[in-house]
JSON list of C-alpha atoms in Angstrom, two decimals:
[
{"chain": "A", "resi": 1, "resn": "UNK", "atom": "CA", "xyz": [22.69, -206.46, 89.57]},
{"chain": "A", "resi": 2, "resn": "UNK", "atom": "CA", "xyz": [19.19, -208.08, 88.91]},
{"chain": "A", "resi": 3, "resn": "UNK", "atom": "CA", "xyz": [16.30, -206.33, 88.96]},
{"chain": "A", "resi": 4, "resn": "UNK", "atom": "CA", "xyz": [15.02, -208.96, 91.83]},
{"chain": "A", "resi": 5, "resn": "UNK", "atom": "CA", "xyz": [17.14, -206.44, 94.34]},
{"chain": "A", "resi": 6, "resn": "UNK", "atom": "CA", "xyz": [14.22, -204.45, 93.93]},
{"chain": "A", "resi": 7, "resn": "UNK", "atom": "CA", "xyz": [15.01, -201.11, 95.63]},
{"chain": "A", "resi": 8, "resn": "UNK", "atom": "CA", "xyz": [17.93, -202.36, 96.91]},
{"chain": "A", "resi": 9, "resn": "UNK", "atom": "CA", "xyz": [19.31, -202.14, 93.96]},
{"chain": "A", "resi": 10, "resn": "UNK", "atom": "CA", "xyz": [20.17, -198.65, 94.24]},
{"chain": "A", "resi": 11, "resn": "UNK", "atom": "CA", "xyz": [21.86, -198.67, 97.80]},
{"chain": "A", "resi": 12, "resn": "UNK", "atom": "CA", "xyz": [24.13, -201.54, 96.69]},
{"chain": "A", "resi": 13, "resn": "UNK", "atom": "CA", "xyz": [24.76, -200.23, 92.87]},
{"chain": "A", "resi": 14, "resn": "UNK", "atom": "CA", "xyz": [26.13, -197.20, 95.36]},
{"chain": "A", "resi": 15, "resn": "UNK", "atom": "CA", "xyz": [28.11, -199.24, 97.52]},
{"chain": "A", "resi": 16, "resn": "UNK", "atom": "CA", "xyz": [29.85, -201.52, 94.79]},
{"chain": "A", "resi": 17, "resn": "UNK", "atom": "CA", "xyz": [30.50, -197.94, 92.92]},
{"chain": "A", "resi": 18, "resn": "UNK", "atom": "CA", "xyz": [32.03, -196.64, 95.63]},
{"chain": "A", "resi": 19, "resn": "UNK", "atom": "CA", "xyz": [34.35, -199.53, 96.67]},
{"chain": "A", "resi": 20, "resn": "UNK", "atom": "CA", "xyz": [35.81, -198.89, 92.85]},
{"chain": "A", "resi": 21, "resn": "UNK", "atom": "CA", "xyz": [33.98, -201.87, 90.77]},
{"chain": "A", "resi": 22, "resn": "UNK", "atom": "CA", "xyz": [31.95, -201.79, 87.40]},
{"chain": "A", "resi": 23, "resn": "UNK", "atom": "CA", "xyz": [28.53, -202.13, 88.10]},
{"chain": "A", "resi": 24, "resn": "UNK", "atom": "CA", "xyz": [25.85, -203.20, 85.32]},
{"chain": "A", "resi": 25, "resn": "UNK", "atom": "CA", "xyz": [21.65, -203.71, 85.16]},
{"chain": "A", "resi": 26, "resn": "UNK", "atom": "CA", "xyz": [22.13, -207.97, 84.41]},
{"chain": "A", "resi": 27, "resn": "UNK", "atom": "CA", "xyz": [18.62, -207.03, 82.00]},
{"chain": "A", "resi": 28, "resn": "UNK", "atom": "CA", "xyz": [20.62, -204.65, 80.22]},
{"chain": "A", "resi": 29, "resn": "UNK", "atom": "CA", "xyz": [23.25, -207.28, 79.79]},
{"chain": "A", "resi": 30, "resn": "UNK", "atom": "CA", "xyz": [22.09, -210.20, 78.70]},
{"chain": "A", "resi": 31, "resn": "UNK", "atom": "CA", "xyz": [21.71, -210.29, 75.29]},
{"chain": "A", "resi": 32, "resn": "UNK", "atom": "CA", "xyz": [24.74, -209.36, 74.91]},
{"chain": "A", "resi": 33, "resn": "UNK", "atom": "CA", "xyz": [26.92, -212.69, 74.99]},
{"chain": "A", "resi": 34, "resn": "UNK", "atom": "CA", "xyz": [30.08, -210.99, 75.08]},
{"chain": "A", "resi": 35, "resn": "UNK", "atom": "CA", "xyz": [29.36, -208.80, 78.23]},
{"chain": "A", "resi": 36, "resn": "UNK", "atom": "CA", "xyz": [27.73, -211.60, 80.11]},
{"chain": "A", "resi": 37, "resn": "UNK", "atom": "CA", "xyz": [31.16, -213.74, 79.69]},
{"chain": "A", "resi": 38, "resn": "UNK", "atom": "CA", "xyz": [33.34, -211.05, 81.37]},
{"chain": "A", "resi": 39, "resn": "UNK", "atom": "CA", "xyz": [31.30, -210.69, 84.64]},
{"chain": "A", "resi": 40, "resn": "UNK", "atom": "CA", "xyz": [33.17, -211.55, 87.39]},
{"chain": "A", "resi": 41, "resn": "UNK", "atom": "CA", "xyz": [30.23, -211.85, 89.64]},
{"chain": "A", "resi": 42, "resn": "UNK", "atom": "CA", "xyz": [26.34, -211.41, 89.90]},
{"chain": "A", "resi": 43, "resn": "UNK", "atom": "CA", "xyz": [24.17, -210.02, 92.68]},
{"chain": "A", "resi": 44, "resn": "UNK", "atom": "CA", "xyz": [20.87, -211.21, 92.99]},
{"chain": "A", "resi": 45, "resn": "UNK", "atom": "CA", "xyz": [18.03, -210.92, 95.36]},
{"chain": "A", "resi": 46, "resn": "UNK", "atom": "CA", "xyz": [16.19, -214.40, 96.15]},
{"chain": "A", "resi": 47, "resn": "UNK", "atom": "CA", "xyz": [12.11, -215.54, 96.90]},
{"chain": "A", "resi": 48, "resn": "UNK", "atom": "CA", "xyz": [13.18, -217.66, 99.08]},
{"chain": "A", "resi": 49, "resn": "UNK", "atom": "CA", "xyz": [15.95, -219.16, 101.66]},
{"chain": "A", "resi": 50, "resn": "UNK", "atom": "CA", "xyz": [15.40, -222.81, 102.84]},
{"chain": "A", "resi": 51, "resn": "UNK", "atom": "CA", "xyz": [16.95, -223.40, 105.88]},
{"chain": "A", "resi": 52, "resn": "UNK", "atom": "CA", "xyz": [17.11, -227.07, 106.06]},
{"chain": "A", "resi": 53, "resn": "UNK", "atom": "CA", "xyz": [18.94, -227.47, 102.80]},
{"chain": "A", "resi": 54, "resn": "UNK", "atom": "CA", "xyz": [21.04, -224.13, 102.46]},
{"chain": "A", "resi": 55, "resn": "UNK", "atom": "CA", "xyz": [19.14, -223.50, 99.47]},
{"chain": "A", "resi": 56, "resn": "UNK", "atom": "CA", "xyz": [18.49, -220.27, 97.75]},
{"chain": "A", "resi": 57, "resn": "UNK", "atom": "CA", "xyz": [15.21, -219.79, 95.28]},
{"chain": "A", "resi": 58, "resn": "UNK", "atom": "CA", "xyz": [15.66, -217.31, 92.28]},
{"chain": "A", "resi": 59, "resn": "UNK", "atom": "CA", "xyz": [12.79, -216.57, 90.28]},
{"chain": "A", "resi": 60, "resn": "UNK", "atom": "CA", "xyz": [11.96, -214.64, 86.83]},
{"chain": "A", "resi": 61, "resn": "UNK", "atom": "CA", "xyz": [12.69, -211.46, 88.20]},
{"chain": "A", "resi": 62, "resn": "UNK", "atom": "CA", "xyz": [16.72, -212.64, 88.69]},
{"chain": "A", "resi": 63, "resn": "UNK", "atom": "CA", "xyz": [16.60, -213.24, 84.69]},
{"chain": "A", "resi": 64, "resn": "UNK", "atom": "CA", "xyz": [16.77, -216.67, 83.65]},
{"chain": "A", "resi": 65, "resn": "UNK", "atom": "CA", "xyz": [20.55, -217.20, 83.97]},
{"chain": "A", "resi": 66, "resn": "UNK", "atom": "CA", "xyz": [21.30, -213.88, 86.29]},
{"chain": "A", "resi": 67, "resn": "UNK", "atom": "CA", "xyz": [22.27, -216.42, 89.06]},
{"chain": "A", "resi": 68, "resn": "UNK", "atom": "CA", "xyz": [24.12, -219.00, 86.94]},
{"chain": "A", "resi": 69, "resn": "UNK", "atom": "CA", "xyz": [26.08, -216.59, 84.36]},
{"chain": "A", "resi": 70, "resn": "UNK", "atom": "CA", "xyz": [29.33, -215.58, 86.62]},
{"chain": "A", "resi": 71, "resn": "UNK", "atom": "CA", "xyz": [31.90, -217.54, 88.39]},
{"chain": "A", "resi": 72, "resn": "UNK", "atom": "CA", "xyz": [30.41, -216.19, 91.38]},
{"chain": "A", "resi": 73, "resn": "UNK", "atom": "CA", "xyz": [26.65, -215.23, 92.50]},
{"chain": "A", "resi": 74, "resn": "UNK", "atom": "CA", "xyz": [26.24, -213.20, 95.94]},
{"chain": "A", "resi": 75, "resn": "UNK", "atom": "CA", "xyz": [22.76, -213.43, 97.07]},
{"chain": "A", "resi": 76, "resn": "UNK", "atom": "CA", "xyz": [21.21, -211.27, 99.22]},
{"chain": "A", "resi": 77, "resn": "UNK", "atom": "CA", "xyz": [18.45, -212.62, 101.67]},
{"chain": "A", "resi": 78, "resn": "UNK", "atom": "CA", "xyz": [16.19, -211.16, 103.43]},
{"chain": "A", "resi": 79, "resn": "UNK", "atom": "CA", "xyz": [15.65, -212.70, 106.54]},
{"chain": "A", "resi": 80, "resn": "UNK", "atom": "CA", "xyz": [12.05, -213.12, 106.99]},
{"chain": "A", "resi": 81, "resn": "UNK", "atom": "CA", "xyz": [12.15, -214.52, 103.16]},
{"chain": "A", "resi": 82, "resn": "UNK", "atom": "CA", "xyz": [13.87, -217.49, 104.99]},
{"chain": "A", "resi": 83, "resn": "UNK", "atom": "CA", "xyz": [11.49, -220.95, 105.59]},
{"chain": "A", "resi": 84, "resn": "UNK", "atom": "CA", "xyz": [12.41, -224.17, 107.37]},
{"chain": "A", "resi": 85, "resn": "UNK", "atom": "CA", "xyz": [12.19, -226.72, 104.66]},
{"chain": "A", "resi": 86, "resn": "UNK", "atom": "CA", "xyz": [10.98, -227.84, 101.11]},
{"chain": "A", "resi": 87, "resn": "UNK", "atom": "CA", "xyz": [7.66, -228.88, 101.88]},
{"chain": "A", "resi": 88, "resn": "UNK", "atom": "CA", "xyz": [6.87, -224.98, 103.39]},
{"chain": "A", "resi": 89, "resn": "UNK", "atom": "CA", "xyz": [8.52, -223.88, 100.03]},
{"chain": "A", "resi": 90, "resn": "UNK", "atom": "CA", "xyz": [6.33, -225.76, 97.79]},
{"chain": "A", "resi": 91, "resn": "UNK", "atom": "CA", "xyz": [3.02, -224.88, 100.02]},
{"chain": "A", "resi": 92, "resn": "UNK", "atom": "CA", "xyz": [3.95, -221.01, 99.39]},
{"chain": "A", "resi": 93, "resn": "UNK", "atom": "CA", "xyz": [5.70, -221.51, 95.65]},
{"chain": "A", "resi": 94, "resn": "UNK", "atom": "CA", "xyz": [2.20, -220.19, 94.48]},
{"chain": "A", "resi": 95, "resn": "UNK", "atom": "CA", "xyz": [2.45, -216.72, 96.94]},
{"chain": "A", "resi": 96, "resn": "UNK", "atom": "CA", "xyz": [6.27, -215.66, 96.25]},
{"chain": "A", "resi": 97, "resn": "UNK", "atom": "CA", "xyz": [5.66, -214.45, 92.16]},
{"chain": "A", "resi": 98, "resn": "UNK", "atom": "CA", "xyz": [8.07, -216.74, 90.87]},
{"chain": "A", "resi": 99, "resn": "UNK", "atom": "CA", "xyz": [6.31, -216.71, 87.43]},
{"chain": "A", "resi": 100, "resn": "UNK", "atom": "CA", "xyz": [7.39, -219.17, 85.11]},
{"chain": "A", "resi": 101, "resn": "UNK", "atom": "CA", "xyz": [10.32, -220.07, 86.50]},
{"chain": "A", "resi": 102, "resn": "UNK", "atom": "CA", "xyz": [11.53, -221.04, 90.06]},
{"chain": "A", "resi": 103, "resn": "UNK", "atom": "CA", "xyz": [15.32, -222.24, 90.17]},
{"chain": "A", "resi": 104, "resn": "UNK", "atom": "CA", "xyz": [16.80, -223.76, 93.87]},
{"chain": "A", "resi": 105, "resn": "UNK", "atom": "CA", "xyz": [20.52, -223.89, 94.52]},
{"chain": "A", "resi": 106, "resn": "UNK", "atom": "CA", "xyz": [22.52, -224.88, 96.87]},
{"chain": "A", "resi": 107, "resn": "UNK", "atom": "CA", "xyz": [25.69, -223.72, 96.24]},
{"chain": "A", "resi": 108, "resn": "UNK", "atom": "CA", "xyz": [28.40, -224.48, 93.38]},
{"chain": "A", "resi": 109, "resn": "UNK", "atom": "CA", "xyz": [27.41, -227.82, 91.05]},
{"chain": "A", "resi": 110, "resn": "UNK", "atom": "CA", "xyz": [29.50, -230.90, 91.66]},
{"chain": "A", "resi": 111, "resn": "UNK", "atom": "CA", "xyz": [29.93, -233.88, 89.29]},
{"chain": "A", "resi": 112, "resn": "UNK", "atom": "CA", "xyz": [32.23, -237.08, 89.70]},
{"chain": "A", "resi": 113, "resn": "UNK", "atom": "CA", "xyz": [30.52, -238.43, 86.33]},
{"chain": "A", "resi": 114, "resn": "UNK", "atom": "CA", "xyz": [34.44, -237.81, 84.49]},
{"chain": "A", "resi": 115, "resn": "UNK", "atom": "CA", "xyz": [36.76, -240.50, 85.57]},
{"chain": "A", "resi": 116, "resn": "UNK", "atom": "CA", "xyz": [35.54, -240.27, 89.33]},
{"chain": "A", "resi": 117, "resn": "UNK", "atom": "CA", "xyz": [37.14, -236.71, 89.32]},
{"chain": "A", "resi": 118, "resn": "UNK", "atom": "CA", "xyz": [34.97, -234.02, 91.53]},
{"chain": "A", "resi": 119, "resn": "UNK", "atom": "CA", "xyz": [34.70, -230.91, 89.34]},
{"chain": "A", "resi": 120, "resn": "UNK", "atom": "CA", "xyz": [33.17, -227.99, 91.26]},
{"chain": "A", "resi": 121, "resn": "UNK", "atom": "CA", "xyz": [30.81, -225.44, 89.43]},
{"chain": "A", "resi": 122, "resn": "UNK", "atom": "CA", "xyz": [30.58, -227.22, 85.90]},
{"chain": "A", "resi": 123, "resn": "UNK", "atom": "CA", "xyz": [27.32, -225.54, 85.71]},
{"chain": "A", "resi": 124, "resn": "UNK", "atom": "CA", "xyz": [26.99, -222.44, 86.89]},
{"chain": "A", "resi": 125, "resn": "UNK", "atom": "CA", "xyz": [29.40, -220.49, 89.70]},
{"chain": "A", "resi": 126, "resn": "UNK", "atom": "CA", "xyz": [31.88, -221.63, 91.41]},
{"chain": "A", "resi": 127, "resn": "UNK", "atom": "CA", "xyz": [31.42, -219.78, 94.21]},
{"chain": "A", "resi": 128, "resn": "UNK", "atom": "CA", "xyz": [28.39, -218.51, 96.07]},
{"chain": "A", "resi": 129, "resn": "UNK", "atom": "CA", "xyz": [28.25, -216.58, 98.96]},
{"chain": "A", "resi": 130, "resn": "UNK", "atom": "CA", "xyz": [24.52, -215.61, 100.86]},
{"chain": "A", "resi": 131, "resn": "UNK", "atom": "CA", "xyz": [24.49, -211.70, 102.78]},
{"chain": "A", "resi": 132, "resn": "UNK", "atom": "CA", "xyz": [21.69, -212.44, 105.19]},
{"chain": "A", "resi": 133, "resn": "UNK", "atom": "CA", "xyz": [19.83, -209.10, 106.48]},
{"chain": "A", "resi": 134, "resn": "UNK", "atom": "CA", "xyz": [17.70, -209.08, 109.38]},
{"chain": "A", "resi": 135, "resn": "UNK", "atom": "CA", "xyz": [15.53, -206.48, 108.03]},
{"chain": "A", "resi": 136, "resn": "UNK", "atom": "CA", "xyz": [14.66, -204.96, 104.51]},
{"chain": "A", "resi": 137, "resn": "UNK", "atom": "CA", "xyz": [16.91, -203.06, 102.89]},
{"chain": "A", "resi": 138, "resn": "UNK", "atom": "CA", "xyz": [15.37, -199.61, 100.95]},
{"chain": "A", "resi": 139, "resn": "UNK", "atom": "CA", "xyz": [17.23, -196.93, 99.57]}
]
């Protein structure tokens, strides 16, 4: 979990726990090269949803690879954290405390550049699934 949940983070540390999985603080983690190759799956909160592309933003808060690190990344967006398109994201990149770093994805990477072969999630996860709430979560 990255510490962009916020105080989420405790409600859905308590709801992974109980459903029987390992749970672990990804700024606890990741200096640890080891630990951060055996996750199965990040959570991460987001700045940002852009509707017209299906993109999620991360930010500093997510740690710099907290998104990219496991073969799959669940997001979790709040729905009024949700804009129509780029140009509105770029207009309010200065207001969402991004910090030094503001990363868009939209879902797993895809290449052809290897003998016209698509390979899915070279960089980063393979899979990437989005839990929209219409509301804010707190503990």
């Amino acid at each position: 979990l990255t510490a962009d949940l916020g105080d989420a983070r405790s409600v859905i540390r308590q709801a992974l726990t109980g459903a029987g999985f390992e749970v672990a603080d990804y700024e606890l983690i990741a200096g640890d090269r080891k630990a951060v190759r055996m996750l199965d799956a990040t959570v991460t909160g987001c700045l940002a949803g852009v509707a017209a592309t299906g993109s999620i933003v991360t930010g500093g808060a997510a740690g710099r690879a907290g998104a990219l690190v496991a073969p799959t990344h669940i997001c979790v967006v709040e729905a009024r954290r949700i804009v129509d398109g780029l140009a509105t994201l770029m207009r309010l990149a200065p207001r969402l405390g991004a910090g030094s770093m503001m990363a868009l994805q939209t879902g797993p990477s895809r290449t052809a550049d290897i003998e016209k072969t698509l390979i899915i999630g070279v960089h980063g996860p393979k899979r990437v699934h989005i839990v929209l709430l219409d509301g804010v979560l707190a503990p």
